[in-house]
Short mmCIF file of N, CA and C in Angstrom, two decimals:
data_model
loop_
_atom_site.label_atom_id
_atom_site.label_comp_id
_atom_site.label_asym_id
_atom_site.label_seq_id
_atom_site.Cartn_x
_atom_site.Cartn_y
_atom_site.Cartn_z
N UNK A 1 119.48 82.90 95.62
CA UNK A 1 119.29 83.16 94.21
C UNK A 1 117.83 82.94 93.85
N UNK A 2 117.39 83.98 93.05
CA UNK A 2 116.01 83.87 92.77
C UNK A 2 115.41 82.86 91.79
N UNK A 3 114.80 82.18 91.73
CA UNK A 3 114.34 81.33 90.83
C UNK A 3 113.36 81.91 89.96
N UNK A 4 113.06 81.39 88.41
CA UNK A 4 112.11 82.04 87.65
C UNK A 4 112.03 81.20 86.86
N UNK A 5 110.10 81.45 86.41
CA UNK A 5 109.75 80.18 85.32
C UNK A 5 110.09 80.95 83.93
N UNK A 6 110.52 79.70 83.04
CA UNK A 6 110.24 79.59 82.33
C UNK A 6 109.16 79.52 81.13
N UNK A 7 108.35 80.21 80.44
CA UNK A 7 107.42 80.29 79.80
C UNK A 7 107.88 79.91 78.27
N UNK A 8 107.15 78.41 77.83
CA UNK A 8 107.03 78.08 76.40
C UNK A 8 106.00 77.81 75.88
N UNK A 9 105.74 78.12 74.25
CA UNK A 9 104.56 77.83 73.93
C UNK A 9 104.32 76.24 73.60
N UNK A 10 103.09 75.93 73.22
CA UNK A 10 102.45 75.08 73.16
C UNK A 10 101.01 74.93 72.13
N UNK A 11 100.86 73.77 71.67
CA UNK A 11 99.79 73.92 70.82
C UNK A 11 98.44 73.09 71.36
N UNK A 12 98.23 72.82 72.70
CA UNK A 12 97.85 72.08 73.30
C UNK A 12 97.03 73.33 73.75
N UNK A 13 95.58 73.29 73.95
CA UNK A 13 94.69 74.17 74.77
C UNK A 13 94.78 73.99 76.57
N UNK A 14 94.57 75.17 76.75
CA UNK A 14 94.30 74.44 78.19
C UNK A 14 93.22 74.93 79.17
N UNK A 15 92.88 74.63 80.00
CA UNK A 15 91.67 74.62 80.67
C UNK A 15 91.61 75.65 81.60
N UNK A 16 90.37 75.63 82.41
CA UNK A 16 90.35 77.20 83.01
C UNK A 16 91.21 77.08 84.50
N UNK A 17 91.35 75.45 84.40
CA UNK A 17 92.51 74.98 85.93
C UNK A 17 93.73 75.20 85.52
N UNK A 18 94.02 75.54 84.36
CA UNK A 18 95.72 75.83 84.17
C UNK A 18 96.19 76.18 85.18
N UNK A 19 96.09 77.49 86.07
CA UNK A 19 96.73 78.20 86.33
C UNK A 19 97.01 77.29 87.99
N UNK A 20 96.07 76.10 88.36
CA UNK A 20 96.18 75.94 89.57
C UNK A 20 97.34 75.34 90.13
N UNK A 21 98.10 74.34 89.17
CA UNK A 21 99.57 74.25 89.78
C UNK A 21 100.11 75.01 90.03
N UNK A 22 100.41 76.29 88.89
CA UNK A 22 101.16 77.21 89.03
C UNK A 22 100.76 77.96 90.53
N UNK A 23 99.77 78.35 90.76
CA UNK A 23 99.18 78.96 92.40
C UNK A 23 99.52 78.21 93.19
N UNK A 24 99.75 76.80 93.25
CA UNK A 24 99.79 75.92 94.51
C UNK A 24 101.27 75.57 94.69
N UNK A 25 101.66 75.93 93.94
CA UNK A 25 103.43 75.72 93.74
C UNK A 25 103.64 77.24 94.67
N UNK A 26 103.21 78.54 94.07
CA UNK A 26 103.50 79.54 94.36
C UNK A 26 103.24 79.48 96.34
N UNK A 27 102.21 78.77 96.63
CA UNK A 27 101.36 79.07 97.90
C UNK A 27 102.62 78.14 98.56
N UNK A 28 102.50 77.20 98.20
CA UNK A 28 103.95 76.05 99.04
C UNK A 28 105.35 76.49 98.87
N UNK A 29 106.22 76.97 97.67
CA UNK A 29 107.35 77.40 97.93
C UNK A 29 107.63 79.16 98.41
N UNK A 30 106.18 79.80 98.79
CA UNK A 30 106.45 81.23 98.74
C UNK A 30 106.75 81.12 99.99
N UNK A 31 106.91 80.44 101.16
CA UNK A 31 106.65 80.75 102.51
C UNK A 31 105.48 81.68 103.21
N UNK A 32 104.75 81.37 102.71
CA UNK A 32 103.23 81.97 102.61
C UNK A 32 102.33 81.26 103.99
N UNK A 33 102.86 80.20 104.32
CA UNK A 33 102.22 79.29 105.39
C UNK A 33 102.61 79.83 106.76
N UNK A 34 104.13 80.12 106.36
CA UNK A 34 104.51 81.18 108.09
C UNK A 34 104.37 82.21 108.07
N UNK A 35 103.78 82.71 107.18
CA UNK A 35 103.31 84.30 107.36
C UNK A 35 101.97 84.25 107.77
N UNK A 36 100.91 83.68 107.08
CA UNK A 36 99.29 83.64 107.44
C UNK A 36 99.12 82.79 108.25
N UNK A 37 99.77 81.79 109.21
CA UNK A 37 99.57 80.86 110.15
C UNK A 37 99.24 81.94 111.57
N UNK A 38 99.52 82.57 112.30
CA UNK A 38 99.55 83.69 112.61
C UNK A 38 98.41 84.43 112.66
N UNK A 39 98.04 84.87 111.31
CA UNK A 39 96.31 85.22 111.38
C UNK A 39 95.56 84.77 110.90
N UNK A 40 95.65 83.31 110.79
CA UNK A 40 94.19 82.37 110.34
C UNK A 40 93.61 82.32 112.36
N UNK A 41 91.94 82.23 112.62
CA UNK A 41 91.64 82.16 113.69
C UNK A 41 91.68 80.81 114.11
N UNK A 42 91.99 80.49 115.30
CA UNK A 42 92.52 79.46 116.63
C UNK A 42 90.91 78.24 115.52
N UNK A 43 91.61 77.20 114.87
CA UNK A 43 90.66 75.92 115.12
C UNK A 43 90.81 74.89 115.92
N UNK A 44 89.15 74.51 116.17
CA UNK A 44 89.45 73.07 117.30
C UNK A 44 90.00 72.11 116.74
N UNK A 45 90.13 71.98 115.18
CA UNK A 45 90.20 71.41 114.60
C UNK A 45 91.71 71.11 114.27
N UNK A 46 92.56 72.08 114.70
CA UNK A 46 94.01 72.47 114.56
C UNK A 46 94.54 72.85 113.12
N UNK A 47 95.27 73.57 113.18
CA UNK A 47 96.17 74.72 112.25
C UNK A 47 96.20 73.95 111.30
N UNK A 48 96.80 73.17 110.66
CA UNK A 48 96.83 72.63 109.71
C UNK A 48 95.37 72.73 108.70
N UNK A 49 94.27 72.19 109.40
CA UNK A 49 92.92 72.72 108.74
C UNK A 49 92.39 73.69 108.49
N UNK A 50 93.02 74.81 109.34
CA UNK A 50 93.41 76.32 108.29
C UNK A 50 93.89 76.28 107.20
N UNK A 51 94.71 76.15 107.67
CA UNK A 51 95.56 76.16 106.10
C UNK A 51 95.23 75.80 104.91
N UNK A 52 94.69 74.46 105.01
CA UNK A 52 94.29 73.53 104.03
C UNK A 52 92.83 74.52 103.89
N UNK A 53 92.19 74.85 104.72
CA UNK A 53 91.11 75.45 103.83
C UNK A 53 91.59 76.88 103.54
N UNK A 54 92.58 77.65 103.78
CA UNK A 54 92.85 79.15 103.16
C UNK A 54 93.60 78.41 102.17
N UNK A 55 94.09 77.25 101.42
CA UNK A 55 94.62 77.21 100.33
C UNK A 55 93.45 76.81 99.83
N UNK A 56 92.47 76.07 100.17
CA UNK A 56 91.83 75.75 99.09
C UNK A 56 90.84 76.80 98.86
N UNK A 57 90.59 78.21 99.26
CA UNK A 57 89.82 79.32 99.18
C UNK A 57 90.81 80.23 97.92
N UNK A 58 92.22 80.06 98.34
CA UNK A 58 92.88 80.81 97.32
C UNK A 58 92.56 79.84 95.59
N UNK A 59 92.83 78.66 96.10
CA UNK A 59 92.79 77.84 94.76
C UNK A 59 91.66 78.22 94.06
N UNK A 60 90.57 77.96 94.92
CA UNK A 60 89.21 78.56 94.24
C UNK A 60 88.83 79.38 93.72
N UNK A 61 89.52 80.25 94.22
CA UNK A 61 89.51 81.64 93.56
C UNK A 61 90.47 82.01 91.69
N UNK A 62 91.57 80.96 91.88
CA UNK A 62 92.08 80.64 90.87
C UNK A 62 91.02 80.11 89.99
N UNK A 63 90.46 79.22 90.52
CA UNK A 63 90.01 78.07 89.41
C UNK A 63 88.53 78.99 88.99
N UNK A 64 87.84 79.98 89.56
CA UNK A 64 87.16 80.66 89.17
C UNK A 64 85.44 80.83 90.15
N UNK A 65 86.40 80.30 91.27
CA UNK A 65 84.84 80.44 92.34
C UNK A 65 84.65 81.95 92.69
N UNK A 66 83.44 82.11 92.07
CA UNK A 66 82.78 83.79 92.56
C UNK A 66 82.18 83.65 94.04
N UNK A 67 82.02 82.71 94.87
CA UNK A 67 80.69 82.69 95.72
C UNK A 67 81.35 80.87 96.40
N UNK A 68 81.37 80.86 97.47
CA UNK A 68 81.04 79.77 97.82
C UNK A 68 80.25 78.42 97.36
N UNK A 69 79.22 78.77 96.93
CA UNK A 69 78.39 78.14 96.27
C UNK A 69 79.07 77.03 94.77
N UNK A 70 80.35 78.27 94.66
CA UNK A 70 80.78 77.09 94.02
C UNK A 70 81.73 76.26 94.24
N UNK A 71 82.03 76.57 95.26
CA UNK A 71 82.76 75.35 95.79
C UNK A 71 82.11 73.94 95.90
N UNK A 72 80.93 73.59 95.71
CA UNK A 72 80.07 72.28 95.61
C UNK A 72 80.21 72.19 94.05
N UNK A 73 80.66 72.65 93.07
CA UNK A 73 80.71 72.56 92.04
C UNK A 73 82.25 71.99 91.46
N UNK A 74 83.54 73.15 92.30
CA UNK A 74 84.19 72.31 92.25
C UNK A 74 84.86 71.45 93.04
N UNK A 75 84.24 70.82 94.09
CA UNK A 75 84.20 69.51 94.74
C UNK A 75 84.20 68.44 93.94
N UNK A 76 83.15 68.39 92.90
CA UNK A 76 83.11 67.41 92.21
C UNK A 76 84.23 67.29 90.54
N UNK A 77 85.29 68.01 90.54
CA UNK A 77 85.97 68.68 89.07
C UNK A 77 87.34 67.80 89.53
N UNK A 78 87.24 66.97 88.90
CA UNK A 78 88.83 65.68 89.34
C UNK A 78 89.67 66.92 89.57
N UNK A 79 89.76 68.10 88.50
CA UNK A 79 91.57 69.19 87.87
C UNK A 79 91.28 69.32 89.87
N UNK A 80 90.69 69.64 90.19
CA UNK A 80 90.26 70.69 91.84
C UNK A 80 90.64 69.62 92.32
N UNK A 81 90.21 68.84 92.68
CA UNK A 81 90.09 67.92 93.70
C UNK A 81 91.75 67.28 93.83
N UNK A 82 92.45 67.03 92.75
CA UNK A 82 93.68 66.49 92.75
C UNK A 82 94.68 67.74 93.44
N UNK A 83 94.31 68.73 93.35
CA UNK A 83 95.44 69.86 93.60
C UNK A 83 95.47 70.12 94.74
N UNK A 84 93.86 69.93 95.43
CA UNK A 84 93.57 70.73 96.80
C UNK A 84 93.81 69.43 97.87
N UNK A 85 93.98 69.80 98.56
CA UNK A 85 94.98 68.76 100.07
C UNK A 85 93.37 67.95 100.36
N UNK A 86 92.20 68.85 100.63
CA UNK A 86 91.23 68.26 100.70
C UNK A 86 90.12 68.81 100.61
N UNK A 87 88.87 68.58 99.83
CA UNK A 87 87.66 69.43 99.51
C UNK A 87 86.93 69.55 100.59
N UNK A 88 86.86 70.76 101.15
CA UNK A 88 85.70 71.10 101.86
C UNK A 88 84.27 71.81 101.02
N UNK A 89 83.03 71.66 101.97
CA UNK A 89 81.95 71.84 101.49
C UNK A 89 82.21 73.58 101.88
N UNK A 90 80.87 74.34 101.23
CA UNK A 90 80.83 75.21 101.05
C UNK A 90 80.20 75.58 102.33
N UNK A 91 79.46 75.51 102.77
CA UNK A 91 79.05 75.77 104.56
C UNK A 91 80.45 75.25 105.45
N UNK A 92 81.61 74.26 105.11
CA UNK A 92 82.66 74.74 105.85
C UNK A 92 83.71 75.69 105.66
N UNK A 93 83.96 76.20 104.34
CA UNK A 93 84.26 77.19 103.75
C UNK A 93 83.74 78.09 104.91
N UNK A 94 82.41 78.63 104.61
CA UNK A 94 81.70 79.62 105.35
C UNK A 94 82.00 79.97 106.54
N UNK A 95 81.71 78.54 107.58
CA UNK A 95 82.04 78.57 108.86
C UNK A 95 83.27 79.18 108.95
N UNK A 96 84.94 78.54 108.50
CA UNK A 96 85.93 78.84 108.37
C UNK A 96 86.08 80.71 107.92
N UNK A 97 85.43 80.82 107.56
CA UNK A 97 85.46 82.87 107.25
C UNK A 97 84.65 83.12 108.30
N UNK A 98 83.56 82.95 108.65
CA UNK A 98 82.88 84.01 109.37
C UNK A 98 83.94 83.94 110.89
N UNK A 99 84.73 82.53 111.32
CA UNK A 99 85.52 82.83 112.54
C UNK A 99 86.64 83.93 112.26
N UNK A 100 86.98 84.85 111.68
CA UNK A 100 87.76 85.83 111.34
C UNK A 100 87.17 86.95 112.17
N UNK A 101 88.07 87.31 113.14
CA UNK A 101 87.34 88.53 113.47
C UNK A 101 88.20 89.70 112.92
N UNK A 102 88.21 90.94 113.26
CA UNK A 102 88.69 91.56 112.66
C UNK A 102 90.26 91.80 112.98
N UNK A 103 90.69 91.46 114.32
CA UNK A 103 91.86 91.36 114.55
C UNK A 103 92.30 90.30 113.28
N UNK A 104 91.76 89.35 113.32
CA UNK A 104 92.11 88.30 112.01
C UNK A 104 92.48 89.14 111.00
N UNK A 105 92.02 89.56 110.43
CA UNK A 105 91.36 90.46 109.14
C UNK A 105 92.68 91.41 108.71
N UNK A 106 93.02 92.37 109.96
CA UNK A 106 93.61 93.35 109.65
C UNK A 106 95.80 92.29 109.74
N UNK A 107 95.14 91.33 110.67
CA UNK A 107 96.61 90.58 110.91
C UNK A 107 97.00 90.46 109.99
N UNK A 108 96.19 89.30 108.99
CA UNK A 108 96.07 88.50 107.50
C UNK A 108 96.78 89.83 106.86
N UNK A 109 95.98 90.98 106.57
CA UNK A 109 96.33 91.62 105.34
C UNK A 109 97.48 92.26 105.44
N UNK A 110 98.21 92.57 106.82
CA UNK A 110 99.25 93.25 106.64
C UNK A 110 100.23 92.13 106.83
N UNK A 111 100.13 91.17 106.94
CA UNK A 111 101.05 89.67 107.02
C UNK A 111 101.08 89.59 105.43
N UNK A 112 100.35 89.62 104.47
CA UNK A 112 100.19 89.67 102.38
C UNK A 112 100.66 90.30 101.89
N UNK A 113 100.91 91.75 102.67
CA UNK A 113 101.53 93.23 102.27
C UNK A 113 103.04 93.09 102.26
N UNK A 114 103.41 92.39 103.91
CA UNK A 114 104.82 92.54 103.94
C UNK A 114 105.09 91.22 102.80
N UNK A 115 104.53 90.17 102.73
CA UNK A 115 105.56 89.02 102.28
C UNK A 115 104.85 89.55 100.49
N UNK A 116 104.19 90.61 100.23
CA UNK A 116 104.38 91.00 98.67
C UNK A 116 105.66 91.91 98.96
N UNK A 117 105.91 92.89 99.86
CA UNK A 117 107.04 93.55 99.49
C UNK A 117 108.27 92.58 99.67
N UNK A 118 108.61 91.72 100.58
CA UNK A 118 109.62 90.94 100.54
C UNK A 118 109.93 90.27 99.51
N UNK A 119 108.34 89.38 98.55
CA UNK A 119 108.89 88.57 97.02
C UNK A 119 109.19 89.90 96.19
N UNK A 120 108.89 90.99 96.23
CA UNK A 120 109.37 91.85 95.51
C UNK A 120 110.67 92.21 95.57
N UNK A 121 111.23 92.49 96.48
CA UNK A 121 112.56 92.79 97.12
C UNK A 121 113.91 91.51 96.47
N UNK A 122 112.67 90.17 96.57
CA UNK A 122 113.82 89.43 95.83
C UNK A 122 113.63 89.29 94.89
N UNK A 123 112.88 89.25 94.04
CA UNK A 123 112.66 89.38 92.84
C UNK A 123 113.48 90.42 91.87
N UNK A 124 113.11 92.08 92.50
CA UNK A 124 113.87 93.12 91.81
C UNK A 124 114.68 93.62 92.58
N UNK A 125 115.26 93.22 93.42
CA UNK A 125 115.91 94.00 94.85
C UNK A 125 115.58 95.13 95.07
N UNK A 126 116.64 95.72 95.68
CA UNK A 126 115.99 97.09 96.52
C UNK A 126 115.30 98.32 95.60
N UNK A 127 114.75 98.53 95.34
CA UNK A 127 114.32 99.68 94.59
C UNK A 127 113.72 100.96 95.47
N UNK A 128 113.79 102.19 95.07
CA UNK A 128 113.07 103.62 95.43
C UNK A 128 111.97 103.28 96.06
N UNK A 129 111.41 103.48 94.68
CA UNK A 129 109.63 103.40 94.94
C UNK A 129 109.10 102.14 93.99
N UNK A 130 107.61 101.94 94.08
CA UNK A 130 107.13 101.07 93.43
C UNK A 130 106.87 101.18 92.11
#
């Protein structure tokens, strides 16, 4: 059975990290970890430190990093730092992408493709077309 949020209002503002529970909830209960485990590239460092840095690249991207660069920016932002498993610097960021080769590359994106058509599938079930 499919699960779905609930949306209520509120008179409370909220910040430009709103959205990062909601992403990190999505990244941990989507089964998103056994799909891209697969094509994150081999670390010495072991799999798990993939991970933890392709979530914290997605988070970033939530929370509004254009560029690496700001990832030293939000390193230091408590909302970031509490959500993400663990802050890496922006030269390990870096390192961590440039080991992608393109076998990586093309793995990753068609590993995103199928598990969007699969949350789709449960979401609206079978449908025609898109």
């Amino acid at each position: 059975m499919a699960k779905f949020i609930k949306v209520t209002s509120t008179d409370k503002s909220l910040s430009s990290f709103g959205g990062l529970l909601l992403a990190k909830q999505a990244l941990k209960h989507g089964g998103i970890h056994s799909v891209i485990t697969p094509a994150l590239p081999d670390a010495a460092t072991g799999i798990q430190k993939s991970l933890d840095k392709f979530e914290g690249l997605v988070l970033g991207a939530v929370a509004g990093a254009e560029c690496l660069d700001d990832f030293e920016r939000l390193a230091d932002d408590p909302a970031f730092s509490e959500t993400v498993e663990r802050c890496y610097t922006a030269k390990s960021y870096g390192d961590f992408l440039r080991k992608f080769s393109t076998y990586n590359c093309k793995t990753l994106q068609y590993a995103l493709i199928r598990q969007s058509i699969d949350l789709r599938q449960k979401a609206l079930g079978e449908t025609d077309s898109f």
